[in-house]
Structures are given as structure tokens and as C-alpha cells.
Amino acid sequence: MRKNKRRSVLGMALIALLLFMTMTACTGSGGKEEAGTNEPGPKESGTEEIKPVTLTFLSAWNGGGAGFPQDQENNPVAGQIREKTGVTLKLESITTSEVEKLNTIFASGTVPDIVNAPFWSTTGGEGQVIKKAATEGQLLDLTPYLDKYPNVKRLVTTGIAKDFAEFDLNSPEFEGKTYLIPTETPDGTPESIHNWNYGLFARGDILKALNVKAEDIDTQEELYELLVKIRDGGFKDIGGKPVIPAGTMWNGWDYGQFLAGWTDYTISDYREVDGKLIHWTQSKDHEARLLYMRKLITEGLFDLEAFNNTSTTANEKLTTGKLAVFGAQPMLADLQKTLYKTNPEMQYELLGPMKNKSGNIRTQVEKPGRSGFPVLFLSADIKDPDAALRYIDYVNSEEGRLLAYFGIEGTHYTMENGIPQWIPDVKKQFDDNPDLKRDAGLNYLPGRFIGAFSSEVTWPTPEDQKTEWQKLEESFSARMPIKIIDKVSVSYLAREWPKYQEYIDKTSSLNFDEEFKKAFFAASDEEALNMLHSVQEKFRAAGVEEMAEFVAQKAAERDDVGF
């Protein structure tokens, strides 16, 4: 009897243990996820396993799927993450408007489990759409989870400009709740701020044929004269078809590079003109900008399709050398594996840098922390939020970042003096064919999941191991160093204006940039200017001048604000 009783007790204990393990696994939170830990994953003892979970992920960026591996689920990086977190991602990207896509998923209630989208401000564009969705309960409140996932918590507090954190990332309308996880943010040091190297880039062979030095083209007049020479020079793309003198990537990004002469070092929506503060929409400079772009378009110097280009069309024009000059980032990820391989003589050179209205070079302006960045958010309807946060937390751990940037230790890299180094054969393969690196899973995580971090600062590449493209990118950065302005943007003072919300409501349907671009194609300069003045008047009718006066009064009371 004692023997049978003992077996019964042992059996009950075993059942209890199995039930406990099953319940723990079903929470989806197993492994090292107690507050204060840095490496989520299964217990080393192997007594507890994480439940496999498949989550949907949307990259809400036009062309954002370019870095996705061909095999989303079984590439080496994805396989390692699944082993550590139990999570498999189903990746989706878009080739249309980001605002349009966000509006669609929120209106239809089909929000993917995890979304990465632009978040430049809560007062317009994608950020306004996201804020509305958060306040309407369509985004998951992350507040209860932050202590459990310390790497996620670090992302929401590090490398963010103080004013942007207070008024946008943690909008007062969020009532203390956290909905958004910043990515692509610096690690809190100025050295870690990424230089995107925006500018104008011209085909080197064309410049050589015209006997023009790239550095000599740094004003609007010189740019115009260069484009006329290109138009009349009979230059061809790699297929033997006429080039387009100037253009952009998708949806007109970034035609503003062709208008550098009317820019300045600014961190706000306000400009000081003749001792008076005005809102940027009211600047007289828009007239000159508009007429300049119309001149480029009407004289056949600018791509008529630039503002309707899809990412596919834009990339085709870029990688065949069809654009003699383009405005954007250097686009080396696309060019190094296409045009620069087949036609190295066509390698694009940085013009200028172009000069702004103060006579300084046009360059990237930043605060010590970043204002505006990509963000991750989770659907309020996600069935397993712990799985999503476990994934994000892991890839932002030290181990996860190594995996995201360098892959599998021993397969792709080795550690030398604490610095990861590519295995030489692997590096050569990746350098020769960047698609191999992409398909190993080594492109999509850094740009969409990782924040509060700089790979260049943490793992500086030895000079003798830098690719020619890394050196080229660095040469652009050296010529266009970041300008840091350690001030609070005066724009935030407008939010104290009693009529601010009324102004936002009245202007919510106005899109200055879209109306400005429509005026490029007006029948005459007079009609174009009338279109510009019309949209400016709509902002005045909404109270923009009164708002600027209020901001000026508030700014006079402080010494820490910048324009």
C-alpha cells in the first residue's frame, strides 16, 4: 500500500509539474525575461521552452521591402532569432504612400501585429495618423511591459530630443501611456547620429565630358547651367537612350535638394524675417523656389514623372544611369551592385556641397537627440504581445545586435579583441554580391527594429577592412558634417496657444507640399503663383499669423529656444 501511495503522490507531482510547464509555455513569455535581464530566450537547463509564434510585420515605407531576404523564414538570422525567441515574422512592405497605407489599415481594422512607420511629428502626416489610432485604442499600450523588457524600455528613452520626447513621442494626449518604440535612434552621443548624406549627385562620366568639377557646382545658377549643358550634350544611359538631366527617387524624394539655395540651418517651423517671426508656409522664398522648379521642368531639365515614380521605376532610372543628376541619399546599396558594376565610369559624384541662403553648405541639422524617426507599434488586437516584445527586446540586446549586423559567429564573423570581424571569404562574397548579405538576413533588422545604438561607434571598421563604398560614404560625410543645434525647437511653444487645436483642425486637410508640387505643372507662372498664394491664404485664414505672433512672444521669454 505504501508503495502504491508513493507512486500516486509521485504521479500527482509529475502531473502538477507538467501542468506548470504547459501553463508557463502558453504564456509565450518563457525564458530569461524577468525584469532587469538583458538576454531573453529559453532557460539554459532546457526545462522550459517558448511556444512557437508567427507574427505579421508591416514595413510601412515606400520601397521598404528592398532589404527583405528572399526566404523570410529560414534565412540564417531569422532561424537564430526563432531559436532564441520562438518568433517567426511574416514580412510585408509597400510601394505606395505611407499615409495612405496607415489610413487603410486603421480604417479597416486590419493592423498587422507589428508595424514600422515614419513618425516625424504628431501634428501632420504619418505621425498624426498614428497618434489618432493610438488615442482611439487601436495601438497596444506598452507601459505595463516596459520593466519586463529592458531593451525595449531603453529604446523609448535613449537618443531622443528632449522636446520631441515630451510633445510627440509621449504626446500629452497619450495620458502617460507608451505606444511607440523608436528605431534608428543614436545611442545618446553626438558621434552616433547617423549622417544620411543628402545632396545632389551627378554622373562622373558626364561631368568629365563637360570638363566640369563636381565641387564647383554649389549655387542654383551653376546647377541650372550644368543641367542645360547636360540636356544639350546628347548623353545616353546604359541602353543608349537619352538621359534625363535631373530627377529624384520615388514620389519626388528628394526634390528639395534642387532648392538648397533657399534653405538654412533650422530646427523649427518658424523663420525670422526682417525682425518678425513667420511660419514657414508664409515665406516669400516659396515664390522663387516655385519659379525655379518650373523653369527646370518647362525647359526639359527635370523628370516629368519624378513625382509619380514608384520605387521600381525610380530604381530602374537610377541603376541604368538614366538620371544625369539625382537628389537624395547616395543610394550606394542599389548602385554598387548594378550600375557601378556594369559601368563604373558612370559613378555619381557629389555636387558642391550646395550652399544655402546664408552661404553655408547645405547639410543635415540635428539636435543632440533625434527629432522624428521610424517607430514600431503593436496592434491592440495582437494575440501574443509578449512574443512581439520578446522579439524586439532580443534583437536589441548585445547578442541580438551582433546577430542583426554580423550574422552567426563562426559562420559569418569571428570576435577579435571584442570587435566582430567578417570571415574573409564571407566578406568577399558579400562585397561582390550584396544580395547574398541581404538573403542571409543581414539587412532588414538594423533599419527597422534596432534603436538607441550606433554600429559605427560600437564596432568601428578597421581602415584596411572598409569597402570602397564605405570609404565613399565617409567621404561624403566628411564634406557635409552634421550641424548640431542644442536648443528647444520654438515650434513646441505654439502648442501653448489657446487656439492651437482649432488651427490644427482647420489645417488638417491642407497639404502645402502637395499644392506646391501641383503648381509646378500649372499652365503659366501667373497661375502657379496664384496656386501658391491660395494655399498660403488658407493657412492665414486658419490663424497662422496670429499663432506666429504668440510664438514670438513666448520665445522672447526664454533663452533656450532655437529657430
Coordinates of C-alpha atoms in Angstrom, one line a residue:
M1 CA 0.0 0.0 0.0
R2 CA 2.8 2.4 0.9
K3 CA 4.5 1.7 -2.4
N4 CA 1.3 2.4 -4.4
K5 CA 0.6 5.5 -2.3
R6 CA 4.1 6.8 -3.1
R7 CA 3.6 6.1 -6.8
S8 CA 0.3 8.1 -6.6
V9 CA 2.0 11.0 -4.9
L10 CA 4.8 11.0 -7.4
G11 CA 2.3 10.8 -10.3
M12 CA 0.4 13.7 -8.9
A13 CA 3.6 15.7 -8.5
L14 CA 4.6 14.9 -12.1
I15 CA 1.2 15.9 -13.4
A16 CA 1.5 19.2 -11.5
L17 CA 4.9 19.8 -12.9
L18 CA 3.8 19.1 -16.4
L19 CA 0.7 21.4 -16.0
F20 CA 3.0 24.2 -14.6
M21 CA 5.4 23.8 -17.6
T22 CA 2.4 23.8 -20.0
M23 CA 0.9 26.9 -18.4
T24 CA 4.2 28.7 -18.5
A25 CA 4.8 27.8 -22.1
C26 CA 1.4 29.0 -23.1
T27 CA 2.0 32.5 -21.7
G28 CA 4.5 32.9 -24.5
S29 CA 6.9 34.6 -22.1
G30 CA 9.3 31.9 -21.2
G31 CA 13.0 32.2 -20.7
K32 CA 15.1 34.9 -19.3
E33 CA 12.6 37.7 -19.3
E34 CA 12.5 38.7 -15.7
A35 CA 12.9 42.5 -15.1
G36 CA 16.5 43.6 -15.3
T37 CA 17.7 40.8 -17.6
N38 CA 19.2 41.6 -21.0
E39 CA 19.0 38.4 -22.9
P40 CA 15.6 36.8 -23.4
G41 CA 15.5 33.2 -24.6
P42 CA 15.0 29.6 -23.4
K43 CA 16.3 28.6 -20.0
E44 CA 19.8 27.1 -20.3
S45 CA 18.6 24.0 -18.5
G46 CA 16.3 23.3 -21.3
T47 CA 13.4 22.5 -18.9
E48 CA 11.3 25.4 -20.4
E49 CA 10.5 26.0 -24.0
I50 CA 9.0 29.0 -25.7
K51 CA 5.9 28.5 -27.7
P52 CA 6.4 29.0 -31.5
V53 CA 4.6 32.0 -32.7
T54 CA 4.1 33.5 -36.1
L55 CA 3.6 37.3 -36.2
T56 CA 2.8 39.7 -39.1
F57 CA 5.0 42.6 -39.7
L58 CA 4.5 45.6 -41.9
S59 CA 7.2 47.9 -43.1
A60 CA 5.1 51.0 -43.9
W61 CA 7.8 52.6 -46.1
N62 CA 7.5 53.1 -49.8
G63 CA 10.2 50.7 -51.1
G64 CA 10.9 49.4 -47.6
G65 CA 11.0 45.8 -48.6
A66 CA 14.2 46.1 -50.6
G67 CA 16.2 44.7 -47.7
F68 CA 13.9 41.8 -47.0
P69 CA 15.6 38.4 -47.6
Q70 CA 14.2 36.2 -50.3
D71 CA 13.5 33.4 -47.8
Q72 CA 11.9 35.3 -44.9
E73 CA 11.6 32.4 -42.5
N74 CA 14.6 30.2 -43.0
N75 CA 17.5 32.5 -43.6
P76 CA 20.3 32.1 -41.0
V77 CA 19.4 35.2 -39.0
A78 CA 15.7 34.5 -38.9
G79 CA 16.4 30.9 -37.9
Q80 CA 18.6 32.0 -35.0
I81 CA 16.1 34.5 -33.7
R82 CA 13.4 31.9 -33.9
E83 CA 15.5 29.6 -31.8
K84 CA 16.0 32.3 -29.2
T85 CA 12.5 33.8 -29.1
G86 CA 10.2 31.3 -30.7
V87 CA 9.0 34.0 -33.2
T88 CA 8.7 33.8 -36.9
L89 CA 7.8 37.0 -38.8
K90 CA 5.7 37.3 -42.0
L91 CA 7.1 40.4 -43.7
E92 CA 5.1 42.8 -45.7
S93 CA 6.2 46.1 -47.4
I94 CA 4.6 48.7 -49.5
T95 CA 5.3 50.6 -52.8
T96 CA 2.7 53.3 -52.2
S97 CA 2.0 56.3 -49.9
E98 CA 2.9 55.6 -46.3
V99 CA 0.0 57.9 -45.1
E100 CA -2.4 56.1 -47.4
K101 CA -1.4 52.6 -46.1
L102 CA -1.7 53.7 -42.5
N103 CA -5.1 55.2 -43.1
T104 CA -6.2 51.9 -44.8
I105 CA -5.1 49.5 -42.0
F106 CA -6.6 51.7 -39.3
A107 CA -9.9 52.3 -41.2
S108 CA -10.3 48.6 -42.0
G109 CA -9.2 47.3 -38.6
T110 CA -6.5 45.1 -40.3
V111 CA -3.5 46.3 -38.3
P112 CA -0.6 43.8 -38.5
D113 CA 0.9 42.6 -35.2
I114 CA 3.9 44.8 -35.6
V115 CA 4.3 47.9 -37.8
N116 CA 7.2 50.1 -38.5
A117 CA 6.3 53.5 -39.9
P118 CA 7.5 57.1 -40.2
F119 CA 6.9 59.3 -37.2
W120 CA 8.1 62.8 -37.8
S121 CA 5.5 64.7 -35.8
T122 CA 2.1 64.3 -34.2
T123 CA 0.7 67.4 -36.0
G124 CA 0.8 66.1 -39.5
G125 CA 1.5 63.3 -41.9
E126 CA 2.1 59.7 -40.7
G127 CA 2.6 60.8 -37.1
Q128 CA -0.8 62.4 -36.9
V129 CA -2.4 59.3 -38.3
I130 CA -0.6 57.1 -35.8
K131 CA -1.4 59.4 -32.9
K132 CA -5.1 59.3 -33.8
A133 CA -5.0 55.5 -33.9
A134 CA -3.3 55.4 -30.5
T135 CA -5.9 57.6 -28.8
E136 CA -8.7 55.6 -30.4
G137 CA -7.4 52.4 -28.9
Q138 CA -6.0 50.7 -32.0
L139 CA -2.4 50.6 -30.7
L140 CA -1.3 48.5 -27.7
D141 CA -0.3 50.4 -24.6
L142 CA 3.2 49.2 -23.9
T143 CA 3.5 50.7 -20.4
P144 CA 2.8 47.5 -18.4
Y145 CA 5.5 45.6 -20.4
L146 CA 8.5 48.0 -20.2
D147 CA 10.0 46.8 -17.0
K148 CA 9.8 43.2 -18.3
Y149 CA 11.7 44.1 -21.5
P150 CA 14.6 46.4 -20.6
N151 CA 16.0 46.7 -24.1
V152 CA 12.6 47.9 -25.3
K153 CA 12.5 50.4 -22.4
R154 CA 15.9 51.7 -23.4
L155 CA 14.7 52.4 -26.9
V156 CA 11.8 54.6 -25.7
T157 CA 14.2 56.8 -23.6
T158 CA 17.6 57.0 -25.4
G159 CA 18.8 59.1 -28.2
I160 CA 15.6 61.2 -28.4
A161 CA 15.5 65.0 -28.4
K162 CA 14.0 66.2 -25.1
D163 CA 11.3 68.4 -26.7
F164 CA 10.3 65.7 -29.2
A165 CA 10.1 63.1 -26.4
E166 CA 7.8 65.4 -24.3
F167 CA 5.5 66.6 -27.0
D168 CA 5.4 64.0 -29.7
L169 CA 6.7 60.6 -28.7
N170 CA 5.0 60.9 -25.3
S171 CA 2.2 63.2 -26.5
P172 CA 0.1 64.7 -23.7
E173 CA -2.9 63.1 -25.4
F174 CA -1.4 59.7 -24.7
E175 CA -2.1 60.4 -21.0
G176 CA 1.1 58.8 -19.8
K177 CA 0.8 55.7 -21.9
T178 CA 3.6 54.4 -24.1
Y179 CA 2.5 53.3 -27.6
L180 CA 5.6 53.8 -29.7
I181 CA 9.1 52.3 -29.9
P182 CA 11.7 54.5 -31.7
T183 CA 14.2 52.9 -34.1
E184 CA 17.2 54.2 -36.0
T185 CA 18.0 56.5 -33.0
P186 CA 21.5 57.3 -31.8
D187 CA 23.0 55.9 -28.6
G188 CA 22.9 59.2 -26.9
T189 CA 26.2 60.6 -28.1
P190 CA 26.7 63.1 -30.9
E191 CA 29.1 60.7 -32.6
S192 CA 26.3 58.2 -33.0
I193 CA 24.0 60.4 -35.0
H194 CA 23.8 58.9 -38.5
N195 CA 24.7 61.2 -41.4
W196 CA 22.4 60.4 -44.3
N197 CA 24.5 62.4 -46.8
Y198 CA 21.6 64.0 -48.6
G199 CA 22.7 66.0 -51.6
L200 CA 22.8 66.2 -55.4
F201 CA 24.8 63.5 -57.3
A202 CA 25.9 63.8 -60.9
R203 CA 27.2 61.1 -63.2
G204 CA 31.0 61.3 -63.2
D205 CA 31.5 60.5 -66.9
I206 CA 29.1 63.3 -67.9
L207 CA 31.0 65.8 -65.7
K208 CA 34.3 64.7 -67.2
A209 CA 32.9 65.1 -70.7
L210 CA 31.8 68.6 -69.9
N211 CA 35.1 69.4 -68.2
V212 CA 33.1 70.3 -65.0
K213 CA 34.4 69.8 -61.5
A214 CA 31.7 68.5 -59.2
E215 CA 32.8 70.7 -56.3
D216 CA 32.4 73.8 -58.4
I217 CA 28.6 73.4 -58.7
D218 CA 27.3 74.8 -55.5
T219 CA 24.7 77.5 -56.3
Q220 CA 21.3 77.5 -58.0
E221 CA 22.7 79.3 -61.1
E222 CA 25.6 76.9 -61.6
L223 CA 23.2 74.0 -61.2
Y224 CA 20.9 75.3 -63.8
E225 CA 23.8 76.0 -66.3
L226 CA 25.0 72.4 -65.7
L227 CA 21.6 70.9 -66.4
V228 CA 21.3 72.9 -69.7
K229 CA 24.7 71.6 -70.8
I230 CA 23.6 68.0 -70.0
R231 CA 20.3 68.5 -71.9
D232 CA 22.1 69.7 -74.9
G233 CA 25.0 67.3 -74.7
G234 CA 23.4 64.2 -76.2
F235 CA 24.3 61.9 -73.3
K236 CA 22.9 58.4 -73.1
D237 CA 22.0 55.8 -70.4
I238 CA 23.4 52.3 -70.5
G239 CA 20.8 51.3 -73.0
G240 CA 21.8 54.0 -75.4
K241 CA 18.7 56.1 -74.7
P242 CA 18.8 59.8 -73.9
V243 CA 19.4 60.7 -70.2
I244 CA 17.1 62.8 -68.1
P245 CA 19.1 65.8 -66.9
A246 CA 17.7 65.7 -63.4
G247 CA 15.3 63.7 -61.2
T248 CA 14.6 62.0 -57.9
M249 CA 13.7 58.7 -56.4
W250 CA 10.1 57.6 -55.8
N251 CA 7.3 60.2 -55.3
G252 CA 9.6 63.1 -55.8
W253 CA 12.0 62.2 -53.0
D254 CA 14.0 64.4 -52.6
Y255 CA 13.3 67.3 -55.0
G256 CA 14.2 69.7 -52.2
Q257 CA 17.8 69.0 -52.8
F258 CA 17.5 71.0 -56.0
L259 CA 16.3 74.0 -54.0
A260 CA 19.2 74.2 -51.5
G261 CA 19.7 77.9 -52.1
W262 CA 16.6 78.7 -50.2
T263 CA 17.3 76.6 -47.1
D264 CA 19.1 77.4 -43.9
Y265 CA 20.0 75.8 -40.6
T266 CA 16.7 75.4 -38.9
I267 CA 15.1 73.2 -36.2
S268 CA 11.5 74.7 -36.3
D269 CA 8.6 75.7 -38.4
Y270 CA 9.4 79.4 -37.9
R271 CA 11.7 81.9 -39.6
E272 CA 12.9 85.3 -38.6
V273 CA 12.4 87.7 -41.5
D274 CA 13.2 91.5 -41.0
G275 CA 12.8 91.2 -37.3
K276 CA 9.5 89.4 -37.5
L277 CA 8.7 85.7 -36.8
I278 CA 6.8 84.0 -39.6
H279 CA 5.6 80.4 -40.1
W280 CA 7.5 78.6 -42.9
T281 CA 4.4 78.4 -45.1
Q282 CA 4.4 82.2 -45.4
S283 CA 7.9 82.6 -46.6
K284 CA 8.4 84.7 -49.8
D285 CA 11.1 82.3 -50.7
H286 CA 8.4 79.9 -51.9
E287 CA 7.9 82.1 -55.0
A288 CA 11.5 81.8 -56.1
R289 CA 11.6 78.1 -55.3
L290 CA 8.4 77.5 -57.3
L291 CA 9.6 79.5 -60.4
Y292 CA 13.0 77.8 -60.3
M293 CA 11.4 74.3 -60.4
R294 CA 9.0 75.4 -63.1
K295 CA 12.0 76.6 -65.2
L296 CA 13.7 73.2 -64.8
I297 CA 10.5 71.3 -65.8
T298 CA 9.4 73.5 -68.7
E299 CA 12.9 73.6 -70.2
G300 CA 13.2 69.8 -70.2
L301 CA 15.7 69.7 -67.4
F302 CA 13.8 67.8 -64.8
D303 CA 12.0 64.4 -64.9
L304 CA 8.3 65.0 -65.6
E305 CA 7.5 61.6 -63.9
A306 CA 9.5 62.3 -60.8
F307 CA 6.5 62.9 -58.5
N308 CA 4.7 59.8 -59.7
N309 CA 7.6 57.4 -59.7
T310 CA 7.1 54.1 -57.9
S311 CA 10.2 52.7 -56.2
T312 CA 10.6 50.2 -59.0
T313 CA 10.5 52.9 -61.7
A314 CA 12.8 55.2 -59.8
N315 CA 15.4 52.4 -59.2
E316 CA 15.3 51.5 -62.8
K317 CA 16.1 55.1 -63.8
L318 CA 18.8 55.2 -61.2
T319 CA 20.6 51.9 -61.9
T320 CA 20.6 52.4 -65.7
G321 CA 22.2 55.8 -65.4
K322 CA 19.1 57.5 -66.9
L323 CA 19.3 60.3 -64.3
A324 CA 22.3 62.5 -65.0
V325 CA 21.8 64.2 -61.7
F326 CA 19.6 63.0 -58.8
G327 CA 18.7 64.4 -55.4
A328 CA 18.5 62.1 -52.5
Q329 CA 20.9 60.0 -50.4
P330 CA 23.9 58.5 -52.3
M331 CA 21.9 55.3 -52.9
L332 CA 25.0 53.1 -52.8
A333 CA 23.1 50.0 -51.7
D334 CA 21.4 49.9 -55.1
L335 CA 24.2 51.3 -57.2
Q336 CA 27.1 49.3 -56.0
K337 CA 25.5 46.0 -57.3
T338 CA 24.2 47.4 -60.6
L339 CA 25.4 50.5 -62.4
Y340 CA 28.8 50.7 -60.6
K341 CA 29.5 47.1 -61.6
T342 CA 28.5 47.3 -65.2
N343 CA 29.5 50.9 -65.9
P344 CA 32.0 52.1 -63.3
E345 CA 32.8 55.1 -65.3
M346 CA 29.2 56.4 -64.6
Q347 CA 29.8 56.5 -60.8
Y348 CA 27.9 59.5 -59.4
E349 CA 29.8 62.3 -57.7
L350 CA 28.6 64.7 -55.0
L351 CA 28.0 68.2 -56.4
G352 CA 29.1 71.1 -54.2
P353 CA 28.1 70.7 -51.5
M354 CA 25.3 73.1 -52.4
K355 CA 25.2 76.4 -50.5
N356 CA 22.2 77.6 -48.5
K357 CA 20.8 81.1 -48.3
S358 CA 23.4 82.0 -45.6
G359 CA 26.3 81.0 -47.8
N360 CA 27.0 77.9 -45.8
I361 CA 26.9 74.3 -47.1
R362 CA 23.5 72.6 -47.0
T363 CA 23.9 69.8 -44.5
Q364 CA 22.0 67.7 -42.0
V365 CA 20.8 69.6 -38.9
E366 CA 20.3 67.8 -35.7
K367 CA 19.7 68.3 -32.0
P368 CA 21.8 66.2 -29.6
G369 CA 18.9 63.6 -29.7
R370 CA 16.9 62.8 -32.8
S371 CA 13.6 64.5 -33.5
G372 CA 11.5 62.3 -35.7
F373 CA 12.3 58.7 -36.6
P374 CA 10.8 55.4 -37.6
V375 CA 8.7 53.8 -34.8
L376 CA 7.4 50.4 -34.1
F377 CA 4.0 49.9 -32.7
L378 CA 1.8 46.8 -31.9
S379 CA -1.8 46.3 -32.8
A380 CA -4.2 46.5 -29.9
D381 CA -5.6 43.2 -31.2
I382 CA -2.3 41.3 -31.1
K383 CA -2.9 37.9 -29.5
D384 CA 0.6 37.5 -28.1
P385 CA 2.2 40.9 -27.3
D386 CA 4.9 39.1 -25.2
A387 CA 6.1 37.3 -28.3
A388 CA 6.4 40.6 -30.3
L389 CA 8.2 42.4 -27.4
R390 CA 10.4 39.4 -26.8
Y391 CA 11.5 39.6 -30.4
I392 CA 12.2 43.3 -30.3
D393 CA 13.9 43.0 -26.9
Y394 CA 16.2 40.2 -28.2
V395 CA 17.3 41.9 -31.4
N396 CA 18.2 45.0 -29.3
S397 CA 20.3 43.0 -26.8
E398 CA 24.1 42.8 -27.3
E399 CA 23.7 39.3 -28.6
G400 CA 20.8 40.2 -30.9
R401 CA 22.6 43.2 -32.4
L402 CA 25.6 41.1 -33.2
L403 CA 23.3 38.7 -35.0
A404 CA 21.4 41.5 -36.8
Y405 CA 24.6 43.2 -38.1
F406 CA 27.0 40.3 -38.5
G407 CA 25.1 37.0 -38.5
I408 CA 26.2 33.8 -37.0
E409 CA 29.5 33.7 -35.1
G410 CA 31.9 31.2 -36.7
T411 CA 29.8 31.2 -39.9
H412 CA 29.9 34.9 -40.9
Y413 CA 32.2 36.5 -38.4
T414 CA 34.7 36.0 -35.5
M415 CA 35.3 38.2 -32.5
E416 CA 38.7 39.8 -32.2
N417 CA 39.5 42.0 -29.2
G418 CA 35.8 42.5 -28.7
I419 CA 35.1 43.6 -32.2
P420 CA 33.3 41.4 -34.7
Q421 CA 35.3 40.8 -37.9
W422 CA 33.9 39.3 -41.1
I423 CA 35.4 36.0 -42.1
P424 CA 37.4 36.9 -45.2
D425 CA 35.7 34.6 -47.6
V426 CA 32.3 35.7 -46.4
K427 CA 33.2 39.4 -46.6
K428 CA 34.4 38.9 -50.2
Q429 CA 31.2 37.2 -51.2
F430 CA 29.0 39.9 -49.6
D431 CA 31.1 42.7 -51.1
D432 CA 30.9 41.1 -54.6
N433 CA 27.2 40.4 -54.3
P434 CA 25.3 42.4 -51.6
D435 CA 22.2 40.3 -52.3
L436 CA 23.9 37.4 -50.6
K437 CA 24.2 39.5 -47.4
R438 CA 20.5 40.5 -47.8
D439 CA 19.4 36.9 -48.2
A440 CA 21.4 35.9 -45.1
G441 CA 19.0 38.2 -43.2
L442 CA 21.6 40.9 -42.6
N443 CA 19.7 43.9 -44.0
Y444 CA 16.2 44.2 -42.6
L445 CA 16.8 44.3 -38.8
P446 CA 19.1 47.3 -38.4
G447 CA 16.9 49.6 -40.4
R448 CA 13.5 48.7 -38.9
F449 CA 14.0 47.1 -35.5
I450 CA 17.1 48.5 -33.8
G451 CA 17.4 51.8 -32.0
A452 CA 19.5 53.6 -29.3
F453 CA 22.6 52.3 -31.0
S454 CA 25.3 53.0 -33.5
S455 CA 27.2 50.1 -35.1
E456 CA 29.9 52.5 -36.3
V457 CA 30.6 53.7 -32.8
T458 CA 30.3 50.3 -31.1
W459 CA 32.2 48.4 -33.8
P460 CA 34.3 50.7 -35.8
T461 CA 35.5 49.0 -39.0
P462 CA 39.3 48.9 -39.3
E463 CA 40.5 51.1 -42.2
D464 CA 42.0 48.1 -44.0
Q465 CA 38.7 46.3 -43.9
K466 CA 36.4 49.1 -45.2
T467 CA 34.9 48.5 -48.6
E468 CA 35.3 51.2 -51.3
W469 CA 31.6 52.0 -50.7
Q470 CA 32.1 52.6 -47.0
K471 CA 35.0 54.9 -47.8
L472 CA 33.0 56.7 -50.4
E473 CA 30.1 57.2 -47.9
E474 CA 32.5 58.5 -45.3
S475 CA 34.0 60.9 -47.9
F476 CA 30.5 62.4 -48.4
S477 CA 30.0 62.7 -44.6
A478 CA 33.4 64.5 -44.3
R479 CA 32.3 67.1 -46.8
M480 CA 28.8 67.5 -45.2
P481 CA 29.4 67.2 -41.5
I482 CA 26.3 67.3 -39.3
K483 CA 25.3 70.7 -37.8
I484 CA 24.1 70.3 -34.2
I485 CA 21.8 72.9 -32.6
D486 CA 21.4 72.3 -28.9
K487 CA 18.1 74.2 -28.5
V488 CA 14.4 73.5 -27.9
S489 CA 12.5 74.0 -31.1
V490 CA 10.4 77.1 -30.9
S491 CA 7.7 75.1 -32.7
Y492 CA 6.7 73.5 -29.4
L493 CA 5.7 76.9 -27.9
A494 CA 2.8 77.0 -30.4
R495 CA 1.2 74.2 -28.6
E496 CA 0.5 76.6 -25.6
W497 CA -1.5 78.8 -27.9
P498 CA -5.2 78.7 -26.8
K499 CA -6.3 78.3 -30.4
Y500 CA -3.7 75.7 -31.4
Q501 CA -6.1 72.8 -31.7
E502 CA -8.6 74.9 -33.6
Y503 CA -5.7 75.7 -36.0
I504 CA -4.7 72.1 -36.3
D505 CA -8.3 71.1 -37.1
K506 CA -8.6 73.8 -39.8
T507 CA -5.3 72.9 -41.5
S508 CA -5.6 69.1 -41.1
S509 CA -6.8 68.7 -44.7
L510 CA -4.2 71.2 -46.1
N511 CA -1.1 69.7 -47.6
F512 CA 1.2 72.6 -48.5
D513 CA 3.8 70.4 -50.2
E514 CA 1.3 68.7 -52.4
E515 CA -0.3 72.0 -53.5
F516 CA 3.2 73.4 -54.1
K517 CA 4.1 70.4 -56.3
K518 CA 0.8 70.8 -58.3
A519 CA 1.8 74.4 -59.1
F520 CA 5.0 73.1 -60.9
F521 CA 2.7 71.9 -63.7
A522 CA 0.4 75.0 -63.9
A523 CA -0.3 76.4 -67.4
S524 CA 1.6 79.6 -66.6
D525 CA 3.9 81.2 -64.0
E526 CA 1.0 83.5 -63.1
E527 CA -1.4 80.6 -62.5
A528 CA 1.4 78.8 -60.5
L529 CA 1.9 81.8 -58.2
N530 CA -1.9 82.1 -57.7
M531 CA -2.0 78.4 -56.6
L532 CA 0.8 79.1 -54.1
H533 CA -0.8 82.2 -52.8
S534 CA -4.1 80.4 -52.5
V535 CA -2.7 77.7 -50.2
Q536 CA -0.8 80.4 -48.2
E537 CA -4.0 82.3 -47.7
K538 CA -5.7 79.2 -46.4
F539 CA -3.1 78.9 -43.7
R540 CA -3.6 82.6 -42.9
A541 CA -7.3 82.1 -42.7
A542 CA -6.7 79.3 -40.2
G543 CA -4.8 81.8 -38.0
V544 CA -1.1 81.1 -38.8
E545 CA -0.1 84.7 -38.4
E546 CA -1.7 85.0 -35.0
M547 CA 0.0 81.8 -34.0
A548 CA 3.4 83.1 -35.1
E549 CA 2.9 86.3 -33.0
F550 CA 2.1 84.1 -30.0
V551 CA 5.2 82.0 -30.5
A552 CA 7.3 85.2 -30.9
Q553 CA 6.0 86.5 -27.5
K554 CA 6.7 83.2 -25.8
A555 CA 10.2 82.8 -27.4
A556 CA 11.1 86.3 -26.0
E557 CA 10.6 85.0 -22.5
R558 CA 13.2 82.2 -22.9
D559 CA 16.8 81.8 -23.8
D560 CA 16.9 78.1 -24.7
V561 CA 14.8 78.1 -27.9
G562 CA 16.0 77.9 -31.5
F563 CA 14.5 78.6 -34.8

